[in-house]
Amino acid sequence: MTMASLRQRDREPELEHDLGRHLTLGYEPLELPGSLRYLEHGIPTPLVRWHQHEECELHLIVETRGKLFVGDYIGHFEPGNLVLTGPRLPHNWISSDGPDEVVHLRDMVLQFSEAPLRQAGAEVAELHSVLPLLERARHGIEFFDMSEVTRDALVRIKSSHGMARYGEFLMLLDRLARCTDYRLLSTVQMQSFDDDASLAQISGIVSYLTEHSAEQFTMGEVAERVGMTESQFSRYFRRATGNTFTDFVNRLRINRACQLLMETDRYINNVCYDVGFNNVANFNRRFMQIKGMTPKDFRRQAEARFGNKH
């Protein structure tokens, strides 16, 4: 079976290019100099779609609630949701409010090039703190208790130019780099490859595993689907995702378990089997290993953080 048969076409992220960044959609003029691009938009808009781009993106939700998709992560968002995504990390925010509702300002967005920051960070000691932030952004970062500070900074960035604008941007990055109340979202660095063919291949594998994570399968069976030997696939998968195959599947299953614990009242033992584990003790052990708490504690903390379950 080819990779094309593993992938569902409508799940592939659209690659965003400058040609699609029109003023009418809320973008700044493309001819403006600099490596920052500010964007704000409401809904409905064609910008709400599963997509990726070469730039990092800081995304603040101003209004509405709904579902957030970053890489292989699925969760809820509400006003104040603040996420930083790295290059080529697919994402989308889908509001669940009334389909006919018109919102004039839902998103405040800042896109910026990663390369200049990495180059400067290697030479300028004051920028060293930004480099770990950029690494974390490869998984997507959700920040907590930073929305007001960020919104004020984005307003200043929007209204400034040149060095003043970049100075505001660097001060905001510094605040985000020093923030300790955050969580990483996606279990896979889906932007690990620079060329489109390799990115499409690992994205296809990840899509297949995500869709079938609750089923029972072996690494050998998945390797056969993509025309590799088991040893070839093991090396390829580790290099592409930074995880062993077993660890990655466990993380997918625990991620899904987290969603069920947040969104349903199902018994924890039932959640264990729903997500693909066949042993409750192993489920509890893996959950503690990945999340640093028991499933019961996670459910209690999730209820405290998100309020009523959606």
Short mmCIF file of C-alpha atoms in Angstrom, two decimals:
data_model
loop_
_atom_site.label_atom_id
_atom_site.label_comp_id
_atom_site.label_asym_id
_atom_site.label_seq_id
_atom_site.Cartn_x
_atom_site.Cartn_y
_atom_site.Cartn_z
CA MET A 1 0.00 0.00 0.00
CA THR A 2 1.40 3.39 -0.96
CA MET A 3 1.59 6.43 1.29
CA ALA A 4 -1.12 8.05 -0.85
CA SER A 5 -3.53 5.33 0.21
CA LEU A 6 -2.63 5.87 3.87
CA ARG A 7 -3.33 9.59 3.80
CA GLN A 8 -6.74 11.18 3.60
CA ARG A 9 -6.46 14.10 1.21
CA ASP A 10 -8.66 16.38 3.28
CA ARG A 11 -6.42 15.89 6.33
CA GLU A 12 -3.28 17.17 4.63
CA PRO A 13 -2.42 20.70 5.74
CA GLU A 14 -2.47 23.45 3.14
CA LEU A 15 0.92 25.14 2.77
CA GLU A 16 0.37 28.87 3.09
CA HIS A 17 2.27 31.15 0.68
CA ASP A 18 2.56 34.93 0.32
CA LEU A 19 0.31 34.81 -2.74
CA GLY A 20 -2.63 33.99 -0.49
CA ARG A 21 -1.91 36.67 2.11
CA HIS A 22 -4.26 39.39 0.91
CA LEU A 23 -5.06 42.67 2.63
CA THR A 24 -8.74 41.76 2.42
CA LEU A 25 -8.10 38.79 4.74
CA GLY A 26 -6.47 40.92 7.43
CA TYR A 27 -2.78 40.73 6.47
CA GLU A 28 -0.44 43.69 6.43
CA PRO A 29 0.88 44.80 3.02
CA LEU A 30 3.49 42.30 1.80
CA GLU A 31 5.77 45.13 0.69
CA LEU A 32 6.30 46.28 4.28
CA PRO A 33 9.97 45.65 5.24
CA GLY A 34 10.96 43.36 8.07
CA SER A 35 10.69 39.76 9.24
CA LEU A 36 7.46 40.26 11.23
CA ARG A 37 3.95 40.06 9.84
CA TYR A 38 0.91 40.99 11.92
CA LEU A 39 -2.54 39.61 11.09
CA GLU A 40 -5.95 39.90 12.69
CA HIS A 41 -9.26 38.49 11.52
CA GLY A 42 -12.74 37.52 12.56
CA ILE A 43 -15.08 34.75 11.43
CA PRO A 44 -16.30 33.57 9.05
CA THR A 45 -13.08 33.65 7.00
CA PRO A 46 -11.26 31.32 4.58
CA LEU A 47 -8.25 31.54 6.92
CA VAL A 48 -9.86 28.99 9.24
CA ARG A 49 -8.47 25.81 7.72
CA TRP A 50 -5.93 23.05 8.43
CA HIS A 51 -2.70 24.65 7.24
CA GLN A 52 1.01 25.19 7.84
CA HIS A 53 3.63 27.74 6.82
CA GLU A 54 7.35 28.38 6.97
CA GLU A 55 7.13 30.99 9.72
CA CYS A 56 6.65 30.63 13.44
CA GLU A 57 3.25 31.93 14.55
CA LEU A 58 2.03 33.40 17.82
CA HIS A 59 -1.76 33.07 17.91
CA LEU A 60 -4.07 34.75 20.45
CA ILE A 61 -7.82 34.02 20.53
CA VAL A 62 -9.88 37.08 21.45
CA GLU A 63 -13.41 35.69 21.12
CA THR A 64 -15.33 32.39 20.72
CA ARG A 65 -14.75 28.85 21.93
CA GLY A 66 -14.09 25.69 19.99
CA LYS A 67 -11.55 23.03 19.10
CA LEU A 68 -7.83 23.56 18.62
CA PHE A 69 -5.74 21.34 16.35
CA VAL A 70 -1.92 21.49 16.49
CA GLY A 71 -0.01 18.63 14.87
CA ASP A 72 -1.51 15.50 16.43
CA TYR A 73 -3.01 17.42 19.37
CA ILE A 74 -6.75 18.04 19.71
CA GLY A 75 -8.05 20.23 22.51
CA HIS A 76 -10.37 23.08 23.45
CA PHE A 77 -9.81 26.81 23.16
CA GLU A 78 -11.55 29.84 24.61
CA PRO A 79 -10.83 33.59 24.77
CA GLY A 80 -7.26 34.11 25.98
CA ASN A 81 -5.95 30.93 24.35
CA LEU A 82 -2.32 31.68 23.40
CA VAL A 83 -0.28 29.28 21.26
CA LEU A 84 3.12 29.48 19.57
CA THR A 85 3.69 27.12 16.63
CA GLY A 86 6.98 26.39 14.88
CA PRO A 87 7.65 26.22 11.13
CA ARG A 88 5.66 23.63 9.17
CA LEU A 89 3.61 22.60 12.21
CA PRO A 90 0.00 22.21 10.98
CA HIS A 91 -2.70 23.96 13.01
CA ASN A 92 -6.27 25.24 13.04
CA TRP A 93 -8.83 26.82 15.38
CA ILE A 94 -12.46 25.89 14.68
CA SER A 95 -15.10 27.85 16.59
CA SER A 96 -18.07 25.85 17.83
CA ASP A 97 -20.33 28.85 18.43
CA GLY A 98 -23.36 29.35 16.18
CA PRO A 99 -22.49 28.72 12.50
CA ASP A 100 -24.13 31.98 11.44
CA GLU A 101 -22.41 34.11 14.07
CA VAL A 102 -20.23 36.94 12.78
CA VAL A 103 -17.24 37.94 14.93
CA HIS A 104 -15.19 40.89 13.76
CA LEU A 105 -12.04 40.12 15.80
CA ARG A 106 -11.44 36.52 16.81
CA ASP A 107 -7.68 36.14 16.22
CA MET A 108 -4.61 38.31 16.76
CA VAL A 109 -1.63 36.69 15.03
CA LEU A 110 2.07 37.43 14.67
CA GLN A 111 4.13 35.50 12.11
CA PHE A 112 7.92 35.74 12.23
CA SER A 113 10.92 34.11 10.59
CA GLU A 114 12.87 31.70 12.76
CA ALA A 115 16.23 31.81 10.95
CA PRO A 116 17.26 35.38 11.90
CA LEU A 117 16.60 34.65 15.57
CA ARG A 118 18.63 31.44 15.50
CA GLN A 119 21.52 33.16 13.75
CA ALA A 120 21.49 36.09 16.15
CA GLY A 121 21.06 33.81 19.15
CA ALA A 122 24.29 32.04 18.27
CA GLU A 123 26.17 35.34 18.40
CA VAL A 124 24.31 37.59 20.85
CA ALA A 125 24.30 36.35 24.46
CA GLU A 126 21.14 38.30 25.30
CA LEU A 127 19.20 36.19 22.79
CA HIS A 128 20.32 32.79 24.07
CA SER A 129 17.12 32.40 26.10
CA VAL A 130 15.06 32.50 22.91
CA LEU A 131 16.63 29.36 21.41
CA PRO A 132 15.00 26.86 23.82
CA LEU A 133 11.67 28.60 23.16
CA LEU A 134 12.06 28.02 19.41
CA GLU A 135 12.83 24.35 20.05
CA ARG A 136 9.70 23.94 22.17
CA ALA A 137 7.65 25.69 19.48
CA ARG A 138 8.33 22.73 17.17
CA HIS A 139 5.71 20.89 19.22
CA GLY A 140 3.41 23.89 19.67
CA ILE A 141 3.27 25.67 23.04
CA GLU A 142 0.14 26.73 24.88
CA PHE A 143 0.83 29.50 27.42
CA PHE A 144 -1.29 30.26 30.47
CA ASP A 145 -1.84 33.62 32.19
CA MET A 146 -0.03 35.44 29.39
CA SER A 147 -2.94 36.61 27.24
CA GLU A 148 -3.29 40.18 28.58
CA VAL A 149 0.44 40.87 28.40
CA THR A 150 0.56 39.44 24.89
CA ARG A 151 -2.47 41.34 23.64
CA ASP A 152 -0.98 44.64 24.84
CA ALA A 153 2.32 43.79 23.13
CA LEU A 154 0.59 42.85 19.87
CA VAL A 155 -1.26 46.17 19.84
CA ARG A 156 2.07 47.99 20.21
CA ILE A 157 3.69 45.85 17.51
CA LYS A 158 0.80 46.51 15.14
CA SER A 159 1.14 50.29 15.51
CA SER A 160 4.96 50.54 15.37
CA HIS A 161 7.63 50.15 12.69
CA GLY A 162 11.34 49.46 12.26
CA MET A 163 13.55 49.02 15.33
CA ALA A 164 10.76 50.06 17.71
CA ARG A 165 8.58 47.25 16.39
CA TYR A 166 11.32 44.64 16.57
CA GLY A 167 12.22 45.81 20.06
CA GLU A 168 8.64 45.24 21.21
CA PHE A 169 8.74 41.82 19.57
CA LEU A 170 11.97 40.83 21.35
CA MET A 171 10.61 41.93 24.72
CA LEU A 172 7.51 39.81 24.13
CA LEU A 173 9.63 36.80 23.13
CA ASP A 174 11.66 37.25 26.31
CA ARG A 175 8.50 37.18 28.42
CA LEU A 176 7.34 34.01 26.66
CA ALA A 177 10.77 32.39 27.02
CA ARG A 178 10.69 33.03 30.78
CA CYS A 179 7.09 31.82 31.20
CA THR A 180 6.99 28.57 33.20
CA ASP A 181 3.23 27.95 33.02
CA TYR A 182 2.88 26.27 29.65
CA ARG A 183 2.39 22.90 28.00
CA LEU A 184 3.65 21.32 24.80
CA LEU A 185 0.90 20.17 22.47
CA SER A 186 1.96 17.91 19.59
CA THR A 187 3.84 14.69 20.27
CA VAL A 188 5.65 14.82 16.93
CA GLN A 189 7.89 17.42 15.34
CA MET A 190 6.12 17.27 12.00
CA GLN A 191 8.44 19.90 10.54
CA SER A 192 11.55 17.75 10.99
CA PHE A 193 12.20 17.57 7.22
CA ASP A 194 12.86 20.47 4.91
CA ASP A 195 11.74 18.83 1.65
CA ASP A 196 8.07 18.38 0.85
CA ALA A 197 8.32 14.69 -0.10
CA SER A 198 9.84 13.64 3.24
CA LEU A 199 7.45 15.86 5.16
CA ALA A 200 4.49 14.33 3.31
CA GLN A 201 5.73 10.82 4.09
CA ILE A 202 6.13 11.30 7.84
CA SER A 203 2.89 13.30 7.97
CA GLY A 204 1.13 10.40 6.26
CA ILE A 205 2.52 7.89 8.75
CA VAL A 206 1.53 10.11 11.68
CA SER A 207 -1.99 10.58 10.25
CA TYR A 208 -2.38 6.82 9.91
CA LEU A 209 -1.15 6.15 13.46
CA THR A 210 -3.34 8.91 14.86
CA GLU A 211 -6.44 7.57 13.13
CA HIS A 212 -5.81 3.96 14.17
CA SER A 213 -4.10 4.47 17.54
CA ALA A 214 -6.87 2.66 19.45
CA GLU A 215 -6.39 -0.49 17.34
CA GLN A 216 -3.85 -3.25 17.89
CA PHE A 217 -0.97 -3.28 15.40
CA THR A 218 2.76 -3.93 15.35
CA MET A 219 5.61 -1.82 14.04
CA GLY A 220 6.28 -4.53 11.46
CA GLU A 221 2.75 -4.20 10.06
CA VAL A 222 3.06 -0.42 9.72
CA ALA A 223 6.53 -0.76 8.18
CA GLU A 224 5.13 -3.17 5.58
CA ARG A 225 2.45 -0.64 4.64
CA VAL A 226 5.11 1.91 3.66
CA GLY A 227 7.45 -0.57 1.96
CA MET A 228 10.19 -0.69 4.60
CA THR A 229 11.74 -3.45 6.63
CA GLU A 230 11.11 -3.24 10.35
CA SER A 231 14.68 -2.18 11.11
CA GLN A 232 14.62 0.48 8.36
CA PHE A 233 11.32 1.84 9.61
CA SER A 234 12.52 1.91 13.22
CA ARG A 235 15.56 4.06 12.34
CA TYR A 236 13.54 6.29 10.00
CA PHE A 237 10.76 6.86 12.51
CA ARG A 238 13.14 7.71 15.35
CA ARG A 239 15.04 10.18 13.15
CA ALA A 240 11.83 11.78 11.87
CA THR A 241 9.93 12.17 15.14
CA GLY A 242 12.50 11.98 17.93
CA ASN A 243 10.52 9.07 19.44
CA THR A 244 10.68 5.32 19.23
CA PHE A 245 7.65 3.78 17.57
CA THR A 246 6.37 2.35 20.88
CA ASP A 247 6.83 5.60 22.77
CA PHE A 248 5.08 7.55 20.03
CA VAL A 249 2.04 5.25 19.95
CA ASN A 250 1.84 5.36 23.75
CA ARG A 251 1.88 9.15 23.61
CA LEU A 252 -0.89 9.18 21.01
CA ARG A 253 -3.00 6.91 23.19
CA ILE A 254 -2.36 8.94 26.34
CA ASN A 255 -3.18 12.13 24.43
CA ARG A 256 -6.51 10.62 23.39
CA ALA A 257 -7.09 9.43 26.96
CA CYS A 258 -6.60 13.01 28.16
CA GLN A 259 -9.30 14.20 25.79
CA LEU A 260 -11.73 11.52 27.01
CA LEU A 261 -10.93 12.36 30.63
CA MET A 262 -11.62 16.05 29.96
CA GLU A 263 -14.63 15.66 27.70
CA THR A 264 -16.53 12.64 29.07
CA ASP A 265 -17.51 11.01 32.33
CA ARG A 266 -16.37 7.56 31.27
CA TYR A 267 -14.76 5.45 33.97
CA ILE A 268 -10.97 5.54 33.86
CA ASN A 269 -10.82 1.76 33.35
CA ASN A 270 -13.05 2.13 30.28
CA VAL A 271 -10.90 4.96 28.93
CA CYS A 272 -7.90 2.63 29.17
CA TYR A 273 -9.45 0.17 26.73
CA ASP A 274 -11.05 2.87 24.56
CA VAL A 275 -7.64 4.28 23.61
CA GLY A 276 -5.93 0.96 22.84
CA PHE A 277 -4.32 -0.24 26.07
CA ASN A 278 -5.20 -3.79 27.10
CA ASN A 279 -3.92 -3.57 30.67
CA VAL A 280 -5.05 -1.01 33.27
CA ALA A 281 -1.82 -1.19 35.26
CA ASN A 282 0.23 -0.48 32.13
CA PHE A 283 -2.12 2.39 31.21
CA ASN A 284 -1.70 3.99 34.64
CA ARG A 285 2.07 3.55 34.52
CA ARG A 286 2.38 5.09 31.04
CA PHE A 287 0.04 7.94 31.98
CA MET A 288 2.15 8.80 35.02
CA GLN A 289 5.33 8.55 32.95
CA ILE A 290 4.07 10.93 30.25
CA LYS A 291 1.85 13.35 32.22
CA GLY A 292 3.51 13.23 35.64
CA MET A 293 0.23 12.46 37.39
CA THR A 294 -2.44 9.78 37.59
CA PRO A 295 -5.46 9.79 35.25
CA LYS A 296 -7.65 10.66 38.26
CA ASP A 297 -5.49 13.66 39.17
CA PHE A 298 -5.42 14.76 35.52
CA ARG A 299 -9.21 14.73 35.33
CA ARG A 300 -9.50 16.76 38.54
CA GLN A 301 -6.93 19.34 37.38
CA ALA A 302 -8.50 19.55 33.93
CA GLU A 303 -11.88 20.28 35.46
CA ALA A 304 -10.32 23.05 37.57
CA ARG A 305 -8.53 24.61 34.60
CA PHE A 306 -11.27 24.41 31.98
CA GLY A 307 -14.32 24.71 34.20
CA ASN A 308 -17.37 22.77 33.03
CA LYS A 309 -16.53 20.05 30.53
CA HIS A 310 -17.55 20.85 26.96
#
